[in-house]
Coordinates of C-alpha atoms in Angstrom, one line a residue:
Chain A
X1 CA 96.9 13.3 -39.6
X2 CA 99.9 14.3 -41.7
X3 CA 101.4 11.4 -43.7
X4 CA 104.7 9.9 -42.7
X5 CA 107.2 7.2 -43.5
X6 CA 106.7 3.9 -41.7
X7 CA 109.2 1.4 -40.5
X8 CA 108.9 -1.9 -38.9
X9 CA 112.4 -2.7 -37.5
X10 CA 113.3 -6.2 -36.1
X11 CA 116.0 -5.1 -33.7
X12 CA 116.6 -2.3 -31.2
X13 CA 119.7 -1.2 -33.1
X14 CA 117.7 -0.9 -36.3
X15 CA 115.0 1.0 -34.5
X16 CA 117.3 3.6 -32.9
X17 CA 119.0 4.0 -36.3
X18 CA 115.7 4.9 -37.8
X19 CA 115.0 7.6 -35.1
X20 CA 116.1 11.2 -35.6
X21 CA 117.8 14.1 -33.7
X22 CA 114.5 15.9 -32.9
X23 CA 111.0 14.9 -31.9
X24 CA 109.6 15.9 -35.2
X25 CA 111.9 13.6 -37.1
X26 CA 110.4 10.4 -35.8
X27 CA 107.9 9.0 -33.3
X28 CA 107.9 5.6 -31.7
X29 CA 104.8 3.5 -32.2
X30 CA 103.9 0.8 -29.7
X31 CA 100.2 0.3 -28.9
X32 CA 99.4 3.6 -30.6
X33 CA 96.5 4.3 -28.2
X34 CA 98.0 7.8 -27.5
X35 CA 100.2 8.4 -30.5
X36 CA 97.4 8.1 -33.1
X37 CA 95.2 10.5 -31.3
X38 CA 98.1 13.0 -31.0
X39 CA 98.8 12.7 -34.7
X40 CA 95.1 13.1 -35.7
X41 CA 95.0 16.3 -33.6
X42 CA 98.3 17.5 -35.1
X43 CA 99.9 17.7 -31.6
X44 CA 102.5 15.5 -33.2
X45 CA 103.3 15.3 -36.9
X46 CA 106.4 13.2 -37.1
X47 CA 108.1 12.6 -40.5
X48 CA 108.6 9.0 -39.7
X49 CA 106.8 6.5 -37.4
X50 CA 108.9 3.6 -36.1
X51 CA 106.9 0.6 -35.0
X52 CA 108.7 -1.2 -32.2
X53 CA 106.3 -4.2 -31.8
X54 CA 108.2 -6.4 -34.2
X55 CA 111.4 -6.1 -32.2
X56 CA 112.2 -9.5 -30.7
X57 CA 112.2 -9.7 -26.9
X58 CA 110.3 -6.4 -26.3
X59 CA 107.1 -8.4 -25.7
X60 CA 108.6 -10.6 -23.0
X61 CA 108.1 -10.8 -19.3
X62 CA 110.8 -12.7 -17.4
X63 CA 112.3 -13.2 -14.0
X64 CA 116.0 -12.2 -14.1
X65 CA 118.4 -11.8 -11.2
X66 CA 115.7 -11.1 -8.5
X67 CA 114.0 -8.6 -10.9
X68 CA 111.0 -8.9 -13.0
X69 CA 111.9 -7.7 -16.5
X70 CA 109.0 -6.4 -18.6
X71 CA 109.6 -5.5 -22.2
X72 CA 108.4 -2.1 -23.2
X73 CA 106.0 -3.5 -25.8
X74 CA 104.3 -5.9 -23.4
X75 CA 100.6 -5.1 -23.5
X76 CA 98.7 -4.3 -20.3
X77 CA 96.6 -7.5 -20.9
X78 CA 99.7 -9.7 -21.2
X79 CA 101.2 -8.1 -18.0
X80 CA 98.0 -8.9 -16.1
X81 CA 98.2 -12.6 -17.3
X82 CA 101.7 -13.1 -16.0
X83 CA 101.8 -15.3 -12.9
X84 CA 104.5 -13.3 -11.2
X85 CA 102.6 -10.1 -11.6
X86 CA 99.4 -11.7 -10.3
X87 CA 101.1 -13.2 -7.2
X88 CA 103.7 -10.6 -6.2
X89 CA 102.5 -7.2 -7.4
X90 CA 98.8 -6.6 -6.4
X91 CA 99.7 -2.9 -6.8
X92 CA 100.3 -3.4 -10.6
X93 CA 97.2 -5.5 -11.0
X94 CA 95.1 -2.8 -9.3
X95 CA 96.6 -0.1 -11.5
X96 CA 95.9 -2.3 -14.6
X97 CA 92.3 -2.8 -13.5
X98 CA 92.0 1.0 -13.4
X99 CA 92.4 1.0 -17.2
X100 CA 88.8 -0.2 -17.7
X101 CA 88.8 -0.7 -21.4
X102 CA 89.8 -4.2 -22.6
X103 CA 90.6 -2.8 -26.0
X104 CA 93.1 -0.4 -24.4
X105 CA 94.6 -3.1 -22.2
X106 CA 94.9 -5.3 -25.3
X107 CA 96.6 -2.6 -27.4
X108 CA 98.4 -0.4 -24.9
X109 CA 101.8 -1.3 -23.6
X110 CA 103.7 -0.7 -20.4
X111 CA 106.3 1.4 -22.1
X112 CA 103.6 3.4 -23.8
X113 CA 101.8 4.0 -20.5
X114 CA 105.0 5.6 -19.1
X115 CA 105.7 7.6 -22.2
X116 CA 102.1 8.8 -23.0
X117 CA 101.7 12.6 -23.1
X118 CA 99.7 14.5 -20.5
X119 CA 95.9 14.7 -20.9
X120 CA 95.8 18.4 -20.0
X121 CA 93.3 20.0 -22.2
X122 CA 95.4 23.1 -22.8
X123 CA 98.2 20.8 -24.1
X124 CA 95.7 18.7 -26.2
X125 CA 94.2 21.8 -27.8
X126 CA 97.5 23.3 -28.9
X127 CA 98.4 25.7 -26.0
X128 CA 101.5 23.7 -25.0
X129 CA 102.5 21.8 -21.9
X130 CA 102.6 24.9 -19.8
X131 CA 99.6 26.6 -21.2
X132 CA 101.2 30.1 -21.2
X133 CA 99.8 33.0 -23.3
X134 CA 101.2 36.5 -23.1
X135 CA 103.2 35.6 -20.0
X136 CA 100.1 34.4 -18.2
X137 CA 99.0 30.9 -17.3
X138 CA 95.8 29.9 -19.0
X139 CA 95.6 27.1 -16.5
X140 CA 95.5 29.5 -13.5
X141 CA 92.9 31.7 -15.1
X142 CA 90.7 29.0 -16.7
X143 CA 89.3 25.5 -16.3
X144 CA 91.7 23.6 -14.0
X145 CA 89.6 21.1 -12.1
X146 CA 91.7 18.1 -13.3
X147 CA 95.1 19.8 -13.0
X148 CA 97.9 19.6 -10.4
X149 CA 97.5 20.2 -6.7
X150 CA 101.3 19.9 -6.5
X151 CA 102.3 22.1 -9.4
X152 CA 106.1 22.6 -10.1
X153 CA 106.8 26.0 -11.4
X154 CA 104.8 26.7 -14.5
X155 CA 104.1 22.9 -15.0
X156 CA 100.5 22.4 -13.8
X157 CA 99.4 19.4 -15.9
X158 CA 99.3 16.0 -14.3
X159 CA 101.4 13.0 -15.2
X160 CA 99.1 10.6 -17.1
X161 CA 100.7 7.3 -16.4
X162 CA 98.6 4.7 -14.6
X163 CA 101.6 2.5 -13.6
X164 CA 104.3 5.1 -12.7
X165 CA 103.2 5.6 -9.1
X166 CA 103.2 1.8 -8.4
X167 CA 106.4 1.2 -10.3
X168 CA 108.2 4.1 -8.6
X169 CA 107.0 2.8 -5.1
X170 CA 108.5 -0.6 -6.1
X171 CA 111.8 1.0 -7.0
X172 CA 111.6 0.2 -10.8
X173 CA 114.3 1.1 -13.2
X174 CA 114.2 1.6 -17.0
X175 CA 116.6 0.3 -19.7
X176 CA 116.9 2.9 -22.4
X177 CA 118.6 2.3 -25.7
X178 CA 120.1 5.1 -27.8
X179 CA 122.2 5.4 -30.9
X180 CA 125.4 5.6 -28.8
X181 CA 124.6 2.8 -26.4
X182 CA 122.3 1.8 -23.6
X183 CA 121.6 3.4 -20.2
X184 CA 119.6 2.6 -17.1
X185 CA 117.6 5.2 -15.2
X186 CA 115.5 5.2 -12.0
X187 CA 111.9 5.5 -13.0
X188 CA 111.6 8.2 -10.3
X189 CA 113.9 10.5 -12.1
X190 CA 112.4 9.7 -15.6
X191 CA 109.5 12.0 -14.9
X192 CA 110.4 15.7 -14.9
X193 CA 108.6 19.0 -14.8
X194 CA 109.4 21.0 -17.9
X195 CA 110.5 24.6 -17.4
X196 CA 109.8 25.6 -21.0
X197 CA 107.9 24.4 -24.0
X198 CA 111.2 23.1 -25.4
X199 CA 111.3 20.5 -22.7
X200 CA 109.3 17.3 -22.3
X201 CA 107.7 15.7 -19.3
X202 CA 110.0 12.6 -19.5
X203 CA 113.8 12.4 -19.5
X204 CA 113.9 10.6 -22.8
X205 CA 115.9 12.1 -25.6
X206 CA 114.9 12.0 -29.3
X207 CA 116.7 8.9 -30.7
X208 CA 116.1 6.9 -27.5
X209 CA 113.7 4.0 -26.8
X210 CA 112.6 2.7 -23.5
X211 CA 113.2 -1.0 -24.0
X212 CA 112.7 -2.6 -20.6
X213 CA 111.1 -2.0 -17.2
X214 CA 113.0 -3.7 -14.3
X215 CA 110.9 -4.2 -11.2
X216 CA 112.7 -5.3 -8.0
X217 CA 111.2 -8.3 -6.3
X218 CA 108.4 -7.4 -3.8
X219 CA 110.1 -9.9 -1.5
X220 CA 107.9 -10.1 1.5
X221 CA 106.8 -6.4 1.3
X222 CA 103.2 -5.6 0.8
X223 CA 102.0 -3.3 -2.0
X224 CA 98.8 -1.8 -3.2
X225 CA 97.3 0.9 -5.5
X226 CA 94.1 2.8 -4.9
X227 CA 92.6 5.0 -7.7
X228 CA 89.8 7.5 -7.5
X229 CA 88.1 8.0 -10.8
X230 CA 85.1 10.0 -12.0
X231 CA 83.3 7.0 -13.5
X232 CA 83.5 3.2 -14.0
X233 CA 84.1 3.6 -17.8
X234 CA 87.5 4.4 -19.3
X235 CA 89.0 7.5 -17.8
X236 CA 92.3 8.6 -16.3
X237 CA 92.2 8.7 -12.5
X238 CA 91.6 11.9 -10.5
X239 CA 94.1 10.8 -7.9
X240 CA 96.0 7.6 -7.2
X241 CA 98.2 6.4 -4.4
X242 CA 100.6 3.4 -4.6
X243 CA 102.3 2.1 -1.5
X244 CA 105.0 -0.5 -0.7
X245 CA 105.2 -1.4 3.0
X246 CA 107.9 -3.6 4.6
X247 CA 106.6 -5.0 7.9
X248 CA 108.5 -6.0 11.0
X249 CA 106.0 -8.1 12.8
X250 CA 102.9 -6.0 13.2
X251 CA 104.7 -2.7 12.8
X252 CA 106.0 -0.9 9.7
X253 CA 109.8 -1.3 9.1
X254 CA 109.7 1.1 6.1
X255 CA 107.2 2.4 3.7
X256 CA 107.1 4.1 0.3
X257 CA 104.1 6.2 -0.8
X258 CA 103.7 7.7 -4.3
X259 CA 100.8 9.7 -5.4
X260 CA 99.7 10.0 -9.1
X261 CA 97.7 12.5 -11.1
X262 CA 98.3 15.2 -8.6
X263 CA 101.4 16.8 -10.1
X264 CA 103.4 17.0 -13.4
X265 CA 105.4 14.1 -12.1
X266 CA 104.4 11.3 -9.6
X267 CA 104.7 12.7 -6.1
X268 CA 106.6 10.8 -3.4
X269 CA 105.2 11.4 0.1
X270 CA 108.4 10.7 2.0
X271 CA 107.5 12.5 5.2
X272 CA 104.3 10.6 5.5
X273 CA 106.1 7.3 4.8
X274 CA 108.8 8.1 7.4
X275 CA 106.0 8.9 10.0
X276 CA 104.6 5.4 9.5
X277 CA 107.8 3.7 10.6
X278 CA 107.4 1.8 13.8
X279 CA 103.6 2.1 13.8
X280 CA 101.0 -0.6 12.9
X281 CA 98.7 0.2 10.1
X282 CA 95.2 0.9 11.4
X283 CA 92.5 3.0 9.8
X284 CA 93.6 5.9 12.1
X285 CA 97.3 5.6 11.2
X286 CA 96.5 5.3 7.5
X287 CA 94.3 8.4 7.7
X288 CA 97.1 10.4 9.5
X289 CA 99.6 9.3 6.8
X290 CA 97.1 10.4 4.1
X291 CA 96.9 13.8 5.8
X292 CA 100.6 14.1 6.0
X293 CA 101.0 13.1 2.3
X294 CA 98.9 16.0 1.1
X295 CA 100.6 18.6 3.4
X296 CA 101.9 21.4 1.3
X297 CA 99.4 20.9 -1.6
X298 CA 98.8 24.1 -3.6
X299 CA 95.4 23.5 -5.3
X300 CA 94.3 25.8 -8.1
X301 CA 91.0 27.7 -8.3
X302 CA 88.9 24.6 -9.1
X303 CA 90.7 21.5 -7.8
X304 CA 90.8 21.7 -4.0
X305 CA 88.6 18.6 -4.0
X306 CA 91.6 16.6 -5.3
X307 CA 93.5 17.2 -2.0
X308 CA 90.8 15.2 -0.2
X309 CA 90.8 12.5 -3.0
X310 CA 94.6 12.1 -2.7
X311 CA 94.4 11.9 1.0
X312 CA 91.8 9.2 0.9
X313 CA 93.7 7.4 -1.9
X314 CA 96.8 7.2 0.4
X315 CA 94.7 6.0 3.3
X316 CA 92.9 3.3 1.4
X317 CA 96.1 2.1 -0.4
X318 CA 97.8 1.7 3.0
X319 CA 94.8 -0.2 4.4
X320 CA 94.6 -2.5 1.4
X321 CA 98.4 -3.2 1.7
X322 CA 97.7 -4.1 5.4
X323 CA 94.9 -6.4 4.4
X324 CA 92.2 -4.2 5.9
X325 CA 88.9 -3.7 4.1
X326 CA 88.3 -0.2 2.7
Chain B
X1 CA 74.0 3.5 -48.8
X2 CA 76.2 0.6 -47.9
X3 CA 76.2 1.7 -44.3
X4 CA 72.6 0.3 -44.0
X5 CA 72.9 -3.0 -45.7
X6 CA 71.3 -6.2 -44.6
X7 CA 73.8 -7.9 -42.3
X8 CA 73.3 -11.2 -44.2
X9 CA 74.5 -9.6 -47.4
X10 CA 77.3 -7.3 -46.3
X11 CA 78.8 -6.9 -49.7
X12 CA 76.4 -5.9 -52.4
X13 CA 77.3 -6.8 -56.0
X14 CA 77.6 -3.1 -57.0
X15 CA 77.7 0.0 -54.8
X16 CA 78.6 3.5 -55.7
X17 CA 81.6 3.3 -53.4
X18 CA 82.8 0.1 -55.0
X19 CA 82.4 1.4 -58.5
X20 CA 84.4 4.5 -57.8
X21 CA 87.2 2.5 -56.2
X22 CA 87.2 -0.1 -59.0
X23 CA 88.1 2.5 -61.6
X24 CA 91.9 2.2 -62.1
X25 CA 92.4 -0.7 -59.8
X26 CA 93.7 -3.0 -62.5
X27 CA 96.4 -0.6 -63.7
X28 CA 99.7 -1.3 -62.1
X29 CA 98.6 -4.3 -60.1
X30 CA 101.7 -6.2 -61.0
X31 CA 104.0 -3.4 -59.9
X32 CA 102.1 -3.2 -56.6
X33 CA 102.6 -6.8 -55.8
X34 CA 106.4 -6.4 -56.2
X35 CA 106.3 -3.3 -54.1
X36 CA 104.3 -5.1 -51.4
X37 CA 106.9 -7.9 -51.0
X38 CA 109.6 -5.3 -50.5
X39 CA 107.5 -3.2 -48.1
X40 CA 106.9 -6.1 -45.7
X41 CA 110.7 -6.8 -45.3
X42 CA 111.6 -5.9 -41.7
X43 CA 113.5 -2.7 -41.2
X44 CA 112.7 -1.1 -44.5
X45 CA 111.3 2.4 -44.6
X46 CA 107.9 2.5 -46.4
X47 CA 105.9 5.4 -47.6
X48 CA 104.9 8.1 -47.3
X49 CA 103.5 7.2 -50.7
X50 CA 100.6 4.7 -50.8
X51 CA 101.7 1.0 -50.8
X52 CA 100.1 -2.3 -51.5
X53 CA 99.4 -4.4 -48.4
X54 CA 97.4 -7.6 -47.7
X55 CA 95.0 -7.7 -44.7
X56 CA 93.5 -10.9 -43.5
X57 CA 89.9 -10.1 -42.9
X58 CA 87.6 -12.8 -41.6
X59 CA 90.0 -15.4 -42.9
X60 CA 90.3 -13.9 -46.4
X61 CA 93.5 -12.2 -47.7
X62 CA 92.4 -8.9 -49.1
X63 CA 94.8 -6.7 -51.1
X64 CA 94.5 -3.0 -50.6
X65 CA 96.6 0.1 -51.2
X66 CA 97.1 2.5 -48.3
X67 CA 99.1 5.4 -47.1
X68 CA 100.9 4.8 -43.8
X69 CA 98.6 7.2 -42.0
X70 CA 95.4 5.3 -42.8
X71 CA 93.8 3.6 -39.9
X72 CA 92.5 0.0 -40.1
X73 CA 89.0 1.4 -39.5
X74 CA 89.1 3.7 -42.5
X75 CA 90.6 1.0 -44.7
X76 CA 88.0 -1.5 -43.7
X77 CA 85.1 1.0 -44.3
X78 CA 86.3 3.0 -47.3
X79 CA 88.3 0.5 -49.2
X80 CA 87.3 -3.0 -48.3
X81 CA 83.5 -2.5 -48.0
X82 CA 83.4 -3.7 -44.4
X83 CA 81.2 -1.0 -43.0
X84 CA 80.0 -2.8 -39.9
X85 CA 82.7 -1.2 -37.7
X86 CA 81.6 2.4 -37.1
X87 CA 83.6 5.6 -36.9
X88 CA 82.3 7.7 -34.0
X89 CA 84.9 9.2 -31.7
X90 CA 87.9 8.2 -33.8
X91 CA 90.1 8.5 -30.7
X92 CA 90.1 5.1 -29.1
X93 CA 87.4 5.9 -26.5
X94 CA 83.9 4.9 -27.6
X95 CA 84.4 1.4 -29.0
X96 CA 82.0 1.7 -32.0
X97 CA 84.9 0.6 -34.2
X98 CA 85.7 -2.6 -32.2
X99 CA 87.1 -5.5 -34.2
X100 CA 89.0 -8.6 -33.0
X101 CA 92.7 -8.6 -34.0
X102 CA 94.7 -11.8 -33.2
X103 CA 91.9 -12.9 -30.9
X104 CA 91.9 -9.6 -28.9
X105 CA 89.3 -6.9 -29.0
X106 CA 90.8 -3.8 -30.4
X107 CA 89.9 -0.3 -31.6
X108 CA 90.2 -0.3 -35.4
X109 CA 90.4 3.6 -35.3
X110 CA 93.5 3.5 -33.2
X111 CA 95.5 1.0 -35.3
X112 CA 97.3 1.8 -38.5
X113 CA 96.3 -0.4 -41.4
X114 CA 100.0 -1.1 -42.1
X115 CA 100.3 -2.2 -38.5
X116 CA 97.6 -4.8 -39.1
X117 CA 99.5 -6.7 -41.8
X118 CA 100.0 -10.3 -40.9
X119 CA 97.3 -10.2 -38.2
X120 CA 94.0 -12.0 -38.1
X121 CA 91.3 -9.4 -38.3
X122 CA 87.7 -10.4 -37.5
X123 CA 84.8 -8.0 -38.1
X124 CA 81.1 -8.1 -37.4
X125 CA 80.5 -9.2 -40.9
X126 CA 81.9 -12.6 -40.0
X127 CA 79.2 -13.2 -37.4
X128 CA 76.5 -13.9 -40.0
X129 CA 78.7 -15.4 -42.7
X130 CA 78.0 -18.7 -44.5
X131 CA 74.4 -18.8 -43.4
X132 CA 75.5 -19.2 -39.7
X133 CA 74.6 -16.6 -37.1
X134 CA 76.6 -16.3 -33.9
X135 CA 74.2 -16.5 -30.9
X136 CA 75.3 -13.0 -29.8
X137 CA 73.3 -11.5 -32.7
X138 CA 69.8 -12.8 -31.8
X139 CA 70.6 -12.2 -28.2
X140 CA 70.9 -8.5 -28.9
X141 CA 67.4 -8.6 -30.6
X142 CA 65.9 -10.6 -27.8
X143 CA 67.1 -8.2 -25.0
X144 CA 66.4 -4.9 -26.6
X145 CA 70.1 -4.2 -26.5
X146 CA 70.1 -1.3 -29.0
X147 CA 68.3 1.9 -29.6
X148 CA 69.8 4.1 -32.3
X149 CA 72.2 1.2 -33.1
X150 CA 75.3 3.2 -33.9
X151 CA 77.4 1.7 -31.1
X152 CA 75.8 -1.8 -31.6
X153 CA 78.4 -3.4 -34.0
X154 CA 81.2 -2.4 -31.6
X155 CA 79.3 -3.8 -28.6
X156 CA 78.6 -7.0 -30.5
X157 CA 82.2 -7.5 -31.3
X158 CA 83.4 -6.5 -27.8
X159 CA 80.8 -9.1 -26.5
X160 CA 82.0 -11.7 -28.9
X161 CA 85.6 -11.2 -27.9
X162 CA 84.6 -11.2 -24.3
X163 CA 82.7 -14.5 -24.6
X164 CA 85.6 -16.1 -26.4
X165 CA 87.7 -15.6 -23.3
X166 CA 85.0 -15.9 -20.6
X167 CA 82.5 -18.6 -21.5
X168 CA 80.9 -18.6 -18.0
X169 CA 80.6 -14.9 -17.1
X170 CA 78.8 -13.3 -14.2
X171 CA 76.9 -10.0 -14.6
X172 CA 79.7 -8.1 -13.0
X173 CA 82.3 -9.7 -15.3
X174 CA 80.2 -8.8 -18.3
X175 CA 80.0 -5.2 -17.0
X176 CA 83.8 -5.0 -16.7
X177 CA 84.4 -6.9 -19.9
X178 CA 82.5 -4.3 -21.9
X179 CA 84.2 -1.4 -20.2
X180 CA 85.7 -0.2 -23.5
X181 CA 82.4 0.6 -25.2
X182 CA 80.0 3.6 -24.8
X183 CA 76.3 3.9 -25.6
X184 CA 74.8 7.4 -25.5
X185 CA 71.3 5.8 -25.5
X186 CA 72.1 4.0 -22.3
X187 CA 71.3 0.4 -23.4
X188 CA 73.9 -1.1 -21.1
X189 CA 71.6 -3.3 -19.1
X190 CA 70.1 -4.9 -22.2
X191 CA 73.6 -5.4 -23.7
X192 CA 74.8 -7.2 -20.5
X193 CA 71.7 -9.4 -20.5
X194 CA 72.3 -10.2 -24.1
X195 CA 75.8 -11.3 -23.4
X196 CA 74.6 -13.6 -20.5
X197 CA 71.9 -15.1 -22.8
X198 CA 74.5 -15.7 -25.6
X199 CA 76.8 -17.4 -23.1
X200 CA 74.0 -19.8 -22.2
X201 CA 73.2 -20.5 -25.8
X202 CA 76.9 -21.1 -26.6
X203 CA 77.1 -23.8 -23.9
X204 CA 73.9 -25.5 -24.9

């Protein structure tokens, strides 16, 4: 790891003041569970590291105006202990349980989960986010079993966040602080597919900090997350689906389905969700919605199996939301 | 050879490592104390040069000089003679470096030493301190919970942190609770039994 300056600001304004105009000027440290590995591997070598854990309020979870406000530096463990999360958002609890290491849950933060870099082994080994060499995709030609089944252009890595699918399905927004003021962004538009190595996978600019995650009340709707992983021990999922279903009696009034780890951004399955409207959730309906959700998938040479996993993840998430056993 | 010391005597009077570090430590001690007070003021930019910090390890304040890039694990092992926590993957995956920070199990390899200032750090050395042995230690012996032993200190600390929060665990809860530690020898069943045995002893 290259050495760096270190700062421990106490306010958001101090923190943004310490960030720079480019990514190599400064990096934001929260839990450090991704940043330290990136720095040890020289994927990131910032001149300065700005620890945001001492900023007052960034570690708070609070109900505010019908929303649940979660500070970006709230740890996964603290999130799981919050009564509102436990009672209202099974979807978030299930996503949190998928992070099977207590150490990571104790150190890692919700903001960090959203801003972590992709796990793509071409990226982690220094070939860039797109893995292009001499105009050709190393991902297409090489090992791609864990890559996207919904690639977007040259972006074939998968978004690494455990919580993004659940939060997007719930309609979450982010509060982002910058040098010239604050802005709010829909989480759905925060994840982007980079077109060149100059771009990142999230719509955060150098000099900005995600400060808060605002989650609308689940208000009577049902939500669930189902993850497919390789093993019980700590690993990123192979495919995830998160659903939010508003019921009208025994039939679906409206639904939102978001799949994770299948594309460079979380993938919303809007057609499948629309198809569910007016139907009651049975194993057959959930299966059909799963099938519709993976329509148009474009698997690479080694990952067609992920189409089946994503389909089953959608089916099981819907069944869990409906209270059926899976 | 301080990696292989008797657990009951974790800090030998003289070791090669300690001797090498000791040379030059006295020079500039006063200047470092001043620098430390400044460095810990919020908002101030520190480093990249080495700075003096104080880490609270097993209840004792220990002064040490670190660069910002040094992890808590390397500082504990190389500068503070606490070699119980092991450096294996060094990427926050295997758990061999597990320590308890502010009552929560944490990967020492994935925390900067400067980030651990002001926090309560508990290492495996504390489990046999002052002539008292934590029940988790004999429980590992009794249940054959180690083979090569390299992951063991991390597992022991993960188990200790787990039992602090879950005094009446089921086997399944133990399995989940130790999900952040890996053992290439495959001693998981013995480790889980050891945790259940220690839970019983702690209640007795």
